[in-house]
Amino acid sequence: MKKLKYILISFLMLAVLFAKAQTPKGSVLIKNATVLTITNGTLEETDVLVENGVIKSIGKNLTAANVQTIDAKGKYLMPGIIDAHSHVALDAVNEATAPITSEVRMADVVDPYDIGLYRALAGGVTISHAMHGSANAIGGQNITLKHRYGSGNPEDLFMKEAPRTIKFALGENPTRVHGRGNGNQPRSRMGVEAVIRNGFNEAIQYKKTWDTYNAALKQKGATPVPPKYDTRLQTLVDILDGKVIIHCHSYRADEIYALINTCRDFGITNIVFSHVNEGFKVAPELAAYTMGASVFADWWAYKFEVYYSTAYNAAILTENGVITSINSDSGELIRHLYHEAGKAQRYGQLDDEQTLALITINPAKQLGIADKVGSIEEGKQADLVIFEGHPLSVYAIPQMTFVDGVKYFDINEDDNDKRLRVSATDIIEPIFLKEHDHKCMHGVDFFFTNFGRNLFEHGH
Amino acid sequence: MKNLKNILYIFCLLMIPFMAKAQFDGEFIKPRNGKFLLQNATIQTVTNGIIENGSVLIVNGKIEAVGKNLLAGDAEVIDCTGQFIYPGLMDGGSRLGLVEVNSLPETQDFAEIGQVTPNMQALVAVNPNSIAIPVTRVSGVTTTLAVPSGGLFPGTAALINLNGYTPDQMYAGFKGVVLNFPSSARRSTWDRRSDEDIKKESEKAQKTLNEIWERAITYHQLKEANAELQFYPEMEQLAKVIAGELPLLVEVNAASDIVAAIDWIQSKNVKAILTGVAEGWRVADKIAEAKLPVVAGPMLSIPTRQSDRYDAAYTNPGKMAKAGVKVVIRSNDAENTRNLPFNAGFAAAYGMGKEEALKSVTINAAEVFGVADRLGSIETGKDATLFVSTGDPFETKTQISHVFIDGYRVPMSNRHIKLYQEFLERSPGLEKNGN
């Protein structure tokens, strides 16, 4: 018995060691910074001590032995920026073969070598929500990434503590791919709503068959035949059970309102609307029934469903009590989300704290990780950025970016070439004139070759 | 007497429809010209330093006077205490007005069919009533170069002011013929052509370019010799470039292409402006040596090569300016041309400096486009195309208070602002009549 206990304990210790060994955690003391805590105001000339990847203490005149000290006098320290809608570090984006593909997982296509991760770090972004595209009404399951750039193992990027999330999409994209592209439902916003409702109803039936089976199993001597396992439907069941957060690509007020009603009918409260250009038109409903809206600062008119947009969207939503974040959906824009957030001051004059929340604690709430990241608080993970200049100023320049207390970007140590590996096929390094910035429809262009390439110049 | 009464009665009846018309709610504010005195501002003249506590007098579309203690006379006084006056910002390249909704071909008027269409006039296709125009000008961007795109010679770009109801009312006095110089770069990260295909296409385009140019030279020579020529509108337009009447706007980005373009321009001895120049920093000395001005941007772009520093696009204009190149900045956008000042802000932060960045979107642009006698700075006699702001216009949180274009005070409103006014506190809100 005692022996067994020892064995068990040593196993447990091994497991702990193994878990610890998975991703690096750092310790650092940042001195004399103007600390933008987000949740507790601005602290002048303040020190932040990080131990083993976690914020240990915040205060004046902190000391620590054997820890690297960084003097940040005159500089700003803010929590790592969080992007609630990104496609950085993904090999594939759309599984555009059916209106519902909830069985698909973005965790399977994470590319840890994507230089986009480093560029995001150089813009102070420490966490991104790597999402499936918007081709399907119900798309694949997303993965929340911590930008631990340098590892070749995709799993090292996963934020394992983050809850599961899934991509939904409304409006032009799913109706174009399935209705106009393939001649299948949905072809209209009626169809999109029906596809989602039918999916949930089918999931309820599926759950019932398993409940019946499990109940039958408990009968003595029973030998029931198990139902066929279906990842697609099981994922929808998990949504209904509140285990998965929906992040829904959406633009128009009518489609947003329709999905809010669908979710209310099925008792779903874990839903965030993404892009949501016309969210401002249904701001009271978004505030009352959802986990908020993740918007662009000023993108509009790239397609018809965003023609009646306003750059004041983030301000209107915030003033109406909607949890609001600013996302990138772009490998270019992710590099200056602090500037994108600042636009909510140009358009709607939000105060600094409201504005910084758009890229920190608010997206953390929408990803279900606000207890771990998104603000500078003792006990939270040490994802931090040091800025020269206030981060909402157009002249701000990120200086250092830390994930779990480990420094992944330092402007003074930046080598020109930060690629982790060079492809053998790139004998001549390709020159790209622009990032294809709007990636939501990545991987579905083969449906539309006859539409002309301009369609995809702006095709979130 | 009774007759008069009847006439009055009939008159009143006739008035009824007019009275009914007057029952619309709200007043529509139109751009209006007149005499305005902008008082007590910090004036950033760009060309003559900063004037504290200064005033600008606007009369008949022009800047009548700039200085301290100007008398208002019968001018409408606008108090600008604590505020700043800047010349209107000029975008060196945009699609504003040439497209309404990007994905809808029905609204795309920036590209024509064919490789050689230099006679296509962007100015003709500018929609003065585009919803994006008032959205842009309230940011202080008053003047943009409307640039066509597409083939080798896609058309002729035109400089426009963002006020007016016809393209001619908007025209700001500069045109240039666009040449998409044969490119060895990929259009975007989605461009999946093989290296070989890119090379082949580039070589083919280079061959076409040289053939077309030879033909244009011949056309021009025959024309000069008063030969009777068949109607050939494409050559007619290119002959204007050869004659030095119009410059070429040479879109070129990869370093090796820039060098090739410089050689080509020098060998053809044409007046040219380089545009795009994403990798200009790699060959900045060569550009400076060739004394070619550049229109660079947008700064808010990814580096052209994965091995480049993350900030290569931010630092590009600063590096070129330091090498002695005259730099103009462009947004290369359409509906978000309003982001021009932020592009300039990034350029300023990453090495260009605020003063040079301001020049690049004002006086440099005016000089490069040959309109510095009318635009680009706050000087007596220039067009009253300027704006008032609460601070540095590149700074994100700064509010723009007034915009004047050609002396017209344009309304500080647009659809984005109207939607804000309607929906900030929606009525009904969540509940309607208590339900």
PDB file of C-alpha atoms in Angstrom, chain A residues 97-218:
ATOM      1  CA  THR A  97     -17.391  22.050 -47.991  1.00  0.00           C
ATOM      2  CA  ALA A  98     -20.566  22.194 -45.918  1.00  0.00           C
ATOM      3  CA  PRO A  99     -22.648  24.853 -44.170  1.00  0.00           C
ATOM      4  CA  ILE A 100     -21.816  23.186 -40.836  1.00  0.00           C
ATOM      5  CA  THR A 101     -18.263  21.934 -40.180  1.00  0.00           C
ATOM      6  CA  SER A 102     -18.067  22.035 -36.402  1.00  0.00           C
ATOM      7  CA  GLU A 103     -15.882  18.890 -36.421  1.00  0.00           C
ATOM      8  CA  VAL A 104     -12.951  20.852 -37.877  1.00  0.00           C
ATOM      9  CA  ARG A 105     -10.249  22.128 -35.503  1.00  0.00           C
ATOM     10  CA  MET A 106      -7.843  24.969 -36.166  1.00  0.00           C
ATOM     11  CA  ALA A 107      -5.530  23.378 -33.575  1.00  0.00           C
ATOM     12  CA  ASP A 108      -4.652  20.880 -36.309  1.00  0.00           C
ATOM     13  CA  VAL A 109      -3.302  23.523 -38.709  1.00  0.00           C
ATOM     14  CA  VAL A 110      -1.221  25.817 -36.493  1.00  0.00           C
ATOM     15  CA  ASP A 111       2.041  26.875 -38.132  1.00  0.00           C
ATOM     16  CA  PRO A 112       4.528  27.871 -35.421  1.00  0.00           C
ATOM     17  CA  TYR A 113       6.977  29.156 -38.043  1.00  0.00           C
ATOM     18  CA  ASP A 114       4.716  31.952 -39.310  1.00  0.00           C
ATOM     19  CA  ILE A 115       6.722  35.194 -39.258  1.00  0.00           C
ATOM     20  CA  GLY A 116       3.373  36.882 -38.602  1.00  0.00           C
ATOM     21  CA  LEU A 117       3.712  35.772 -34.976  1.00  0.00           C
ATOM     22  CA  TYR A 118       6.904  37.756 -34.562  1.00  0.00           C
ATOM     23  CA  ARG A 119       5.466  40.779 -36.327  1.00  0.00           C
ATOM     24  CA  ALA A 120       2.487  40.627 -33.977  1.00  0.00           C
ATOM     25  CA  LEU A 121       4.844  40.465 -30.973  1.00  0.00           C
ATOM     26  CA  ALA A 122       6.646  43.521 -32.327  1.00  0.00           C
ATOM     27  CA  GLY A 123       3.258  45.259 -32.126  1.00  0.00           C
ATOM     28  CA  GLY A 124       2.758  44.166 -28.523  1.00  0.00           C
ATOM     29  CA  VAL A 125       0.306  41.345 -29.258  1.00  0.00           C
ATOM     30  CA  THR A 126       0.801  38.342 -27.001  1.00  0.00           C
ATOM     31  CA  ILE A 127      -2.397  36.396 -27.598  1.00  0.00           C
ATOM     32  CA  SER A 128      -4.394  35.834 -30.746  1.00  0.00           C
ATOM     33  CA  HIS A 129      -7.560  33.900 -31.367  1.00  0.00           C
ATOM     34  CA  ALA A 130      -6.743  31.797 -34.444  1.00  0.00           C
ATOM     35  CA  MET A 131     -10.056  31.338 -36.152  1.00  0.00           C
ATOM     36  CA  HIS A 132     -11.683  29.304 -38.844  1.00  0.00           C
ATOM     37  CA  GLY A 133     -12.865  31.385 -41.810  1.00  0.00           C
ATOM     38  CA  SER A 134     -16.316  32.684 -42.599  1.00  0.00           C
ATOM     39  CA  ALA A 135     -17.353  30.399 -45.447  1.00  0.00           C
ATOM     40  CA  ASN A 136     -19.756  28.321 -43.342  1.00  0.00           C
ATOM     41  CA  ALA A 137     -22.713  29.233 -41.135  1.00  0.00           C
ATOM     42  CA  ILE A 138     -21.110  27.076 -38.458  1.00  0.00           C
ATOM     43  CA  GLY A 139     -17.394  26.771 -39.107  1.00  0.00           C
ATOM     44  CA  GLY A 140     -14.604  25.026 -37.274  1.00  0.00           C
ATOM     45  CA  GLN A 141     -13.337  25.161 -33.701  1.00  0.00           C
ATOM     46  CA  ASN A 142     -10.816  27.908 -33.080  1.00  0.00           C
ATOM     47  CA  ILE A 143      -7.672  27.890 -30.969  1.00  0.00           C
ATOM     48  CA  THR A 144      -6.377  30.596 -28.647  1.00  0.00           C
ATOM     49  CA  LEU A 145      -2.637  31.083 -29.123  1.00  0.00           C
ATOM     50  CA  LYS A 146       0.017  32.577 -26.904  1.00  0.00           C
ATOM     51  CA  HIS A 147       2.761  33.973 -29.088  1.00  0.00           C
ATOM     52  CA  ARG A 148       5.621  31.809 -27.790  1.00  0.00           C
ATOM     53  CA  TYR A 149       7.529  32.330 -31.034  1.00  0.00           C
ATOM     54  CA  GLY A 150      10.583  30.149 -31.408  1.00  0.00           C
ATOM     55  CA  SER A 151       9.240  26.694 -30.823  1.00  0.00           C
ATOM     56  CA  GLY A 152       8.675  24.336 -33.717  1.00  0.00           C
ATOM     57  CA  ASN A 153       5.942  22.541 -31.825  1.00  0.00           C
ATOM     58  CA  PRO A 154       2.477  23.945 -32.542  1.00  0.00           C
ATOM     59  CA  GLU A 155       1.241  22.785 -29.133  1.00  0.00           C
ATOM     60  CA  ASP A 156       3.688  25.129 -27.409  1.00  0.00           C
ATOM     61  CA  LEU A 157       1.601  27.997 -28.786  1.00  0.00           C
ATOM     62  CA  PHE A 158      -1.714  26.731 -27.465  1.00  0.00           C
ATOM     63  CA  MET A 159      -3.158  28.565 -24.507  1.00  0.00           C
ATOM     64  CA  LYS A 160      -4.345  25.371 -22.909  1.00  0.00           C
ATOM     65  CA  GLU A 161      -6.262  27.140 -20.142  1.00  0.00           C
ATOM     66  CA  ALA A 162      -8.473  28.926 -22.647  1.00  0.00           C
ATOM     67  CA  PRO A 163     -11.993  27.587 -23.113  1.00  0.00           C
ATOM     68  CA  ARG A 164     -13.079  26.110 -26.424  1.00  0.00           C
ATOM     69  CA  THR A 165     -14.481  28.475 -29.024  1.00  0.00           C
ATOM     70  CA  ILE A 166     -16.117  28.025 -32.421  1.00  0.00           C
ATOM     71  CA  LYS A 167     -16.566  30.158 -35.508  1.00  0.00           C
ATOM     72  CA  PHE A 168     -20.025  31.020 -36.871  1.00  0.00           C
ATOM     73  CA  ALA A 169     -20.646  33.239 -39.903  1.00  0.00           C
ATOM     74  CA  LEU A 170     -23.656  35.121 -41.213  1.00  0.00           C
ATOM     75  CA  GLY A 171     -24.542  37.089 -44.318  1.00  0.00           C
ATOM     76  CA  GLU A 172     -22.724  37.414 -47.611  1.00  0.00           C
ATOM     77  CA  ASN A 173     -19.900  34.900 -47.102  1.00  0.00           C
ATOM     78  CA  PRO A 174     -21.809  31.713 -46.270  1.00  0.00           C
ATOM     79  CA  THR A 175     -24.587  32.591 -48.724  1.00  0.00           C
ATOM     80  CA  ARG A 176     -22.038  33.219 -51.464  1.00  0.00           C
ATOM     81  CA  VAL A 177     -20.081  30.018 -50.868  1.00  0.00           C
ATOM     82  CA  HIS A 178     -22.973  27.624 -50.365  1.00  0.00           C
ATOM     83  CA  GLY A 179     -25.974  29.311 -51.961  1.00  0.00           C
ATOM     84  CA  ARG A 180     -24.457  31.053 -54.939  1.00  0.00           C
ATOM     85  CA  GLY A 181     -21.322  28.922 -55.237  1.00  0.00           C
ATOM     86  CA  ASN A 182     -22.751  25.432 -54.741  1.00  0.00           C
ATOM     87  CA  GLY A 183     -26.509  25.868 -55.059  1.00  0.00           C
ATOM     88  CA  ASN A 184     -27.142  24.697 -51.497  1.00  0.00           C
ATOM     89  CA  GLN A 185     -28.859  26.259 -48.526  1.00  0.00           C
ATOM     90  CA  PRO A 186     -28.116  28.907 -47.277  1.00  0.00           C
ATOM     91  CA  ARG A 187     -28.549  31.368 -50.089  1.00  0.00           C
ATOM     92  CA  SER A 188     -30.135  34.088 -47.956  1.00  0.00           C
ATOM     93  CA  ARG A 189     -30.132  35.330 -44.395  1.00  0.00           C
ATOM     94  CA  MET A 190     -33.309  33.237 -43.910  1.00  0.00           C
ATOM     95  CA  GLY A 191     -31.311  30.176 -44.866  1.00  0.00           C
ATOM     96  CA  VAL A 192     -28.402  31.002 -42.562  1.00  0.00           C
ATOM     97  CA  GLU A 193     -30.736  31.336 -39.622  1.00  0.00           C
ATOM     98  CA  ALA A 194     -32.465  28.047 -40.527  1.00  0.00           C
ATOM     99  CA  VAL A 195     -29.175  26.161 -40.986  1.00  0.00           C
ATOM    100  CA  ILE A 196     -28.074  27.173 -37.483  1.00  0.00           C
ATOM    101  CA  ARG A 197     -31.450  26.393 -35.904  1.00  0.00           C
ATOM    102  CA  ASN A 198     -31.661  23.026 -37.659  1.00  0.00           C
ATOM    103  CA  GLY A 199     -28.128  22.256 -36.496  1.00  0.00           C
ATOM    104  CA  PHE A 200     -29.015  22.896 -32.870  1.00  0.00           C
ATOM    105  CA  ASN A 201     -32.250  20.899 -33.117  1.00  0.00           C
ATOM    106  CA  GLU A 202     -30.394  17.973 -34.646  1.00  0.00           C
ATOM    107  CA  ALA A 203     -27.848  18.234 -31.841  1.00  0.00           C
ATOM    108  CA  ILE A 204     -30.617  18.028 -29.256  1.00  0.00           C
ATOM    109  CA  GLN A 205     -31.926  14.845 -30.913  1.00  0.00           C
ATOM    110  CA  TYR A 206     -28.392  13.455 -31.027  1.00  0.00           C
ATOM    111  CA  LYS A 207     -27.915  14.177 -27.362  1.00  0.00           C
ATOM    112  CA  LYS A 208     -31.210  12.419 -26.612  1.00  0.00           C
ATOM    113  CA  THR A 209     -30.079   9.229 -28.374  1.00  0.00           C
ATOM    114  CA  TRP A 210     -26.961   9.186 -26.218  1.00  0.00           C
ATOM    115  CA  ASP A 211     -28.939   9.968 -23.068  1.00  0.00           C
ATOM    116  CA  THR A 212     -31.273   7.089 -23.897  1.00  0.00           C
ATOM    117  CA  TYR A 213     -28.309   4.811 -24.531  1.00  0.00           C
ATOM    118  CA  ASN A 214     -26.542   5.832 -21.332  1.00  0.00           C
ATOM    119  CA  ALA A 215     -29.736   5.342 -19.309  1.00  0.00           C
ATOM    120  CA  ALA A 216     -30.215   1.918 -20.891  1.00  0.00           C
ATOM    121  CA  LEU A 217     -26.634   0.965 -19.993  1.00  0.00           C
ATOM    122  CA  LYS A 218     -27.502   1.394 -16.347  1.00  0.00           C
TER     123      LYS A 218
END
